[in-house]
């Protein structure tokens, strides 16, 4: 046998998987060696986010050393607009379990603060129930979506976490971003890129290979949240876009996977919370007619809506339900019609059908500020695939609702607005989290639903209630009312403004919001009473014009004139204030004053047709009254 034949025979005896290992080993050793060299040289990864789809114009740390004690970390001052003030030792004390609660405004504790949040409940209850030392840090950011939450987790991973609790579900559609052609890449490639982006070798290769890559390939977002809603009056910027919606959902999946990788690389456990929201007592933020409807179909839809509303006025619920249903046959995606249909079905006692319609309304909301079913499904899928434990907040709160109200739909009993739970629901969520931790053997101690644990929970509840600042609560409710009022949700804003006034009886902003909501809800007399109370307590220039308009509608032109004059003095560049004053003078027969006001309005807004027509009429009347009889 020749030497070559011997070598060939030996090669055939080596299994293929060993040959693969032998061939890969030099490459792997080269990669590891280069990675170590780059780390020693302090080379940085691609970006702090490790997100192949979205980058940030800058990264500002959430926690910085305390000026008083550098061994402690505190919330950075420039982050306090979005985050609660928190503090903890940079080095974790022996025997302490450190928990970071991350997510959006629910984790923050909105509309209140950390004091009312489930994070604070965990902080107070866990040590008493388990006999262990716990540090629970509230790192929930107002309006933070999953890609920003993952970015925060990247930073927190260096602070010896034992557990991340993630409630990141409602903010995925808040910020405008584009994905270019990135979703043409297979999902496995995107996930691999997200993991490899942590390595210095990958970063070096990426920068070298794509030195001339145009910036449009990756969306660059500002360092802090820039909500689409901040640029418009109400959710006018939102329109139906199914392609973009699918891309956002794919990005959400990627960020959930990144969160799990970040936690596990830091040696920490991770726990996801499923989304729950207000279904029955919060209308959709925006509805749009399907653009493919013909003019005839649009008219048929409008007729059905009008008939349904007339039937509601006549307390004919059966006819109203039939008309809502007819409208939905014409446009099955009209969110507000689904909501109105659900309300009617609920009044008819058809709770299950109403629940399905409430959920459909959320799914078709053009401005989706509540987690859709796809968000919940994706969260459950990723948790299942990656063996991440879940706290099923969604199911457990529905079960609680069924026990307490015998209804399947969550409403104002549990939520202060569209997604923010009441303080009592924060308590429930904290208890369910602790229950999950105990079942997973991540927390020892007393079972929380055992009789002996109830005094602990009651004591903590009493302490939290006592520590709630009355003024802080009132301001929080007022701010909530303002947001709902701004978005045109007057039926939801009015109760929150009333709640704020119970705590802050002389708060002018809350009184104004309540008054304007009542006007828009068709309750002019109740609105008039609120305006009178408002101006008894002080001056509020923003209320001058709406109060004057209300007085005009009531035919009280003399009193309306006073407030229109105040509006002109307060906002001398406001063309509409002059127009309103001109109308009032015209109605009172004060023609020269009307002409003066209307001419000023015309100068400020030359193209306003209403101003020009009224000015023309006033001048004609002036000429008629000034011409002597023949």
PDB file of N, CA and C in Angstrom, residues 51-56 145-148 171-185 190 214-221 228 241-255 258 375:
ATOM      1  N   UNK A  51     -28.790  46.983  18.135  1.00  0.00           N
ATOM      2  CA  UNK A  51     -30.034  46.819  17.384  1.00  0.00           C
ATOM      3  C   UNK A  51     -29.725  47.068  15.910  1.00  0.00           C
ATOM      4  N   UNK A  52     -29.902  46.076  15.042  1.00  0.00           N
ATOM      5  CA  UNK A  52     -29.567  46.268  13.628  1.00  0.00           C
ATOM      6  C   UNK A  52     -30.546  47.158  12.885  1.00  0.00           C
ATOM      7  N   UNK A  53     -31.680  47.499  13.499  1.00  0.00           N
ATOM      8  CA  UNK A  53     -32.708  48.269  12.804  1.00  0.00           C
ATOM      9  C   UNK A  53     -32.763  49.724  13.216  1.00  0.00           C
ATOM     10  N   UNK A  54     -32.469  50.010  14.485  1.00  0.00           N
ATOM     11  CA  UNK A  54     -32.623  51.360  15.003  1.00  0.00           C
ATOM     12  C   UNK A  54     -31.378  51.761  15.766  1.00  0.00           C
ATOM     13  N   UNK A  55     -30.882  52.961  15.493  1.00  0.00           N
ATOM     14  CA  UNK A  55     -29.788  53.534  16.258  1.00  0.00           C
ATOM     15  C   UNK A  55     -30.248  54.812  16.926  1.00  0.00           C
ATOM     16  N   UNK A  56     -29.381  55.404  17.755  1.00  0.00           N
ATOM     17  CA  UNK A  56     -29.736  56.613  18.479  1.00  0.00           C
ATOM     18  C   UNK A  56     -28.672  57.668  18.242  1.00  0.00           C
ATOM     19  N   UNK A 145     -40.485  52.486  24.272  1.00  0.00           N
ATOM     20  CA  UNK A 145     -40.835  51.269  23.545  1.00  0.00           C
ATOM     21  C   UNK A 145     -39.727  50.240  23.722  1.00  0.00           C
ATOM     22  N   UNK A 146     -39.940  49.043  23.166  1.00  0.00           N
ATOM     23  CA  UNK A 146     -39.035  47.916  23.437  1.00  0.00           C
ATOM     24  C   UNK A 146     -37.589  48.202  23.038  1.00  0.00           C
ATOM     25  N   UNK A 147     -37.365  48.928  21.929  1.00  0.00           N
ATOM     26  CA  UNK A 147     -35.990  49.178  21.491  1.00  0.00           C
ATOM     27  C   UNK A 147     -35.279  50.114  22.464  1.00  0.00           C
ATOM     28  N   UNK A 148     -36.017  51.016  23.120  1.00  0.00           N
ATOM     29  CA  UNK A 148     -35.406  51.878  24.136  1.00  0.00           C
ATOM     30  C   UNK A 148     -35.247  51.110  25.461  1.00  0.00           C
ATOM     31  N   UNK A 171     -46.107  50.770  23.828  1.00  0.00           N
ATOM     32  CA  UNK A 171     -45.537  51.960  23.188  1.00  0.00           C
ATOM     33  C   UNK A 171     -44.893  51.708  21.829  1.00  0.00           C
ATOM     34  N   UNK A 172     -45.144  50.567  21.240  1.00  0.00           N
ATOM     35  CA  UNK A 172     -44.419  50.208  20.018  1.00  0.00           C
ATOM     36  C   UNK A 172     -44.732  51.109  18.830  1.00  0.00           C
ATOM     37  N   UNK A 173     -45.893  51.765  18.835  1.00  0.00           N
ATOM     38  CA  UNK A 173     -46.290  52.565  17.674  1.00  0.00           C
ATOM     39  C   UNK A 173     -46.182  54.072  17.948  1.00  0.00           C
ATOM     40  N   UNK A 174     -45.504  54.451  19.029  1.00  0.00           N
ATOM     41  CA  UNK A 174     -45.467  55.862  19.429  1.00  0.00           C
ATOM     42  C   UNK A 174     -44.530  56.706  18.577  1.00  0.00           C
ATOM     43  N   UNK A 175     -43.398  56.164  18.178  1.00  0.00           N
ATOM     44  CA  UNK A 175     -42.404  56.965  17.464  1.00  0.00           C
ATOM     45  C   UNK A 175     -42.367  56.613  15.986  1.00  0.00           C
ATOM     46  N   UNK A 176     -42.179  57.638  15.196  1.00  0.00           N
ATOM     47  CA  UNK A 176     -42.055  57.422  13.752  1.00  0.00           C
ATOM     48  C   UNK A 176     -40.664  56.868  13.445  1.00  0.00           C
ATOM     49  N   UNK A 177     -40.606  55.815  12.676  1.00  0.00           N
ATOM     50  CA  UNK A 177     -39.330  55.284  12.211  1.00  0.00           C
ATOM     51  C   UNK A 177     -39.572  54.502  10.940  1.00  0.00           C
ATOM     52  N   UNK A 178     -38.554  54.418  10.094  1.00  0.00           N
ATOM     53  CA  UNK A 178     -38.667  53.673   8.841  1.00  0.00           C
ATOM     54  C   UNK A 178     -37.660  52.535   8.877  1.00  0.00           C
ATOM     55  N   UNK A 179     -37.963  51.484   8.135  1.00  0.00           N
ATOM     56  CA  UNK A 179     -37.131  50.292   8.169  1.00  0.00           C
ATOM     57  C   UNK A 179     -36.458  49.996   6.831  1.00  0.00           C
ATOM     58  N   UNK A 180     -36.678  50.880   5.845  1.00  0.00           N
ATOM     59  CA  UNK A 180     -36.050  50.716   4.527  1.00  0.00           C
ATOM     60  C   UNK A 180     -36.228  49.279   4.053  1.00  0.00           C
ATOM     61  N   UNK A 181     -35.117  48.631   3.622  1.00  0.00           N
ATOM     62  CA  UNK A 181     -35.214  47.273   3.091  1.00  0.00           C
ATOM     63  C   UNK A 181     -34.773  46.238   4.115  1.00  0.00           C
ATOM     64  N   UNK A 182     -34.687  46.641   5.385  1.00  0.00           N
ATOM     65  CA  UNK A 182     -34.106  45.735   6.374  1.00  0.00           C
ATOM     66  C   UNK A 182     -34.931  44.479   6.569  1.00  0.00           C
ATOM     67  N   UNK A 183     -36.254  44.576   6.383  1.00  0.00           N
ATOM     68  CA  UNK A 183     -37.081  43.407   6.609  1.00  0.00           C
ATOM     69  C   UNK A 183     -37.088  42.453   5.416  1.00  0.00           C
ATOM     70  N   UNK A 184     -36.290  42.800   4.388  1.00  0.00           N
ATOM     71  CA  UNK A 184     -36.059  41.811   3.339  1.00  0.00           C
ATOM     72  C   UNK A 184     -35.076  40.746   3.826  1.00  0.00           C
ATOM     73  N   UNK A 185     -34.345  41.046   4.900  1.00  0.00           N
ATOM     74  CA  UNK A 185     -33.409  40.069   5.460  1.00  0.00           C
ATOM     75  C   UNK A 185     -34.170  39.027   6.259  1.00  0.00           C
ATOM     76  N   UNK A 190     -31.265  38.700  11.186  1.00  0.00           N
ATOM     77  CA  UNK A 190     -31.402  39.860  12.064  1.00  0.00           C
ATOM     78  C   UNK A 190     -31.079  39.499  13.504  1.00  0.00           C
ATOM     79  N   UNK A 214     -24.959  54.279   3.366  1.00  0.00           N
ATOM     80  CA  UNK A 214     -25.768  55.472   3.595  1.00  0.00           C
ATOM     81  C   UNK A 214     -26.526  55.358   4.906  1.00  0.00           C
ATOM     82  N   UNK A 215     -26.699  56.469   5.637  1.00  0.00           N
ATOM     83  CA  UNK A 215     -27.339  56.418   6.937  1.00  0.00           C
ATOM     84  C   UNK A 215     -28.794  55.987   6.882  1.00  0.00           C
ATOM     85  N   UNK A 216     -29.430  56.031   5.723  1.00  0.00           N
ATOM     86  CA  UNK A 216     -30.844  55.667   5.639  1.00  0.00           C
ATOM     87  C   UNK A 216     -31.087  54.189   5.901  1.00  0.00           C
ATOM     88  N   UNK A 217     -30.024  53.360   5.833  1.00  0.00           N
ATOM     89  CA  UNK A 217     -30.214  51.927   6.049  1.00  0.00           C
ATOM     90  C   UNK A 217     -30.720  51.652   7.469  1.00  0.00           C
ATOM     91  N   UNK A 218     -30.254  52.470   8.424  1.00  0.00           N
ATOM     92  CA  UNK A 218     -30.679  52.286   9.804  1.00  0.00           C
ATOM     93  C   UNK A 218     -31.309  53.577  10.293  1.00  0.00           C
ATOM     94  N   UNK A 219     -32.514  53.477  10.859  1.00  0.00           N
ATOM     95  CA  UNK A 219     -33.170  54.654  11.403  1.00  0.00           C
ATOM     96  C   UNK A 219     -32.406  55.157  12.614  1.00  0.00           C
ATOM     97  N   UNK A 220     -32.116  56.455  12.648  1.00  0.00           N
ATOM     98  CA  UNK A 220     -31.473  57.066  13.797  1.00  0.00           C
ATOM     99  C   UNK A 220     -32.507  57.898  14.539  1.00  0.00           C
ATOM    100  N   UNK A 221     -32.794  57.490  15.774  1.00  0.00           N
ATOM    101  CA  UNK A 221     -33.759  58.192  16.599  1.00  0.00           C
ATOM    102  C   UNK A 221     -33.047  59.140  17.545  1.00  0.00           C
ATOM    103  N   UNK A 228     -44.861  60.820  18.053  1.00  0.00           N
ATOM    104  CA  UNK A 228     -45.573  61.413  16.928  1.00  0.00           C
ATOM    105  C   UNK A 228     -46.681  62.332  17.418  1.00  0.00           C
ATOM    106  N   UNK A 241     -51.678  51.766   8.036  1.00  0.00           N
ATOM    107  CA  UNK A 241     -50.483  51.357   7.296  1.00  0.00           C
ATOM    108  C   UNK A 241     -50.123  49.944   7.762  1.00  0.00           C
ATOM    109  N   UNK A 242     -50.690  48.954   7.113  1.00  0.00           N
ATOM    110  CA  UNK A 242     -50.510  47.569   7.541  1.00  0.00           C
ATOM    111  C   UNK A 242     -49.077  47.081   7.359  1.00  0.00           C
ATOM    112  N   UNK A 243     -48.389  47.578   6.340  1.00  0.00           N
ATOM    113  CA  UNK A 243     -47.005  47.158   6.105  1.00  0.00           C
ATOM    114  C   UNK A 243     -46.118  47.633   7.256  1.00  0.00           C
ATOM    115  N   UNK A 244     -46.244  48.927   7.597  1.00  0.00           N
ATOM    116  CA  UNK A 244     -45.439  49.466   8.695  1.00  0.00           C
ATOM    117  C   UNK A 244     -45.775  48.762  10.006  1.00  0.00           C
ATOM    118  N   UNK A 245     -47.031  48.464  10.203  1.00  0.00           N
ATOM    119  CA  UNK A 245     -47.456  47.774  11.429  1.00  0.00           C
ATOM    120  C   UNK A 245     -46.768  46.411  11.542  1.00  0.00           C
ATOM    121  N   UNK A 246     -46.718  45.675  10.437  1.00  0.00           N
ATOM    122  CA  UNK A 246     -46.044  44.367  10.449  1.00  0.00           C
ATOM    123  C   UNK A 246     -44.555  44.520  10.738  1.00  0.00           C
ATOM    124  N   UNK A 247     -43.943  45.570  10.200  1.00  0.00           N
ATOM    125  CA  UNK A 247     -42.524  45.799  10.443  1.00  0.00           C
ATOM    126  C   UNK A 247     -42.258  46.123  11.914  1.00  0.00           C
ATOM    127  N   UNK A 248     -43.143  46.922  12.502  1.00  0.00           N
ATOM    128  CA  UNK A 248     -43.004  47.248  13.929  1.00  0.00           C
ATOM    129  C   UNK A 248     -43.101  45.983  14.777  1.00  0.00           C
ATOM    130  N   UNK A 249     -44.021  45.108  14.423  1.00  0.00           N
ATOM    131  CA  UNK A 249     -44.176  43.855  15.176  1.00  0.00           C
ATOM    132  C   UNK A 249     -42.930  42.973  15.042  1.00  0.00           C
ATOM    133  N   UNK A 250     -42.351  42.917  13.843  1.00  0.00           N
ATOM    134  CA  UNK A 250     -41.124  42.132  13.650  1.00  0.00           C
ATOM    135  C   UNK A 250     -39.982  42.712  14.477  1.00  0.00           C
ATOM    136  N   UNK A 251     -39.907  44.037  14.532  1.00  0.00           N
ATOM    137  CA  UNK A 251     -38.890  44.692  15.350  1.00  0.00           C
ATOM    138  C   UNK A 251     -39.124  44.392  16.832  1.00  0.00           C
ATOM    139  N   UNK A 252     -40.376  44.355  17.240  1.00  0.00           N
ATOM    140  CA  UNK A 252     -40.711  44.042  18.640  1.00  0.00           C
ATOM    141  C   UNK A 252     -40.209  42.645  19.010  1.00  0.00           C
ATOM    142  N   UNK A 253     -40.433  41.682  18.117  1.00  0.00           N
ATOM    143  CA  UNK A 253     -39.950  40.319  18.374  1.00  0.00           C
ATOM    144  C   UNK A 253     -38.426  40.316  18.564  1.00  0.00           C
ATOM    145  N   UNK A 254     -37.738  41.020  17.696  1.00  0.00           N
ATOM    146  CA  UNK A 254     -36.284  41.079  17.782  1.00  0.00           C
ATOM    147  C   UNK A 254     -35.838  41.661  19.125  1.00  0.00           C
ATOM    148  N   UNK A 255     -36.514  42.698  19.581  1.00  0.00           N
ATOM    149  CA  UNK A 255     -36.126  43.334  20.838  1.00  0.00           C
ATOM    150  C   UNK A 255     -36.439  42.468  22.046  1.00  0.00           C
ATOM    151  N   UNK A 258     -33.570  40.179  22.158  1.00  0.00           N
ATOM    152  CA  UNK A 258     -32.394  40.882  22.665  1.00  0.00           C
ATOM    153  C   UNK A 258     -32.451  41.026  24.181  1.00  0.00           C
ATOM    154  N   UNK A 375     -49.236  41.854  19.689  1.00  0.00           N
ATOM    155  CA  UNK A 375     -48.187  42.112  20.690  1.00  0.00           C
ATOM    156  C   UNK A 375     -48.218  41.023  21.755  1.00  0.00           C
TER     157      UNK A 375
END
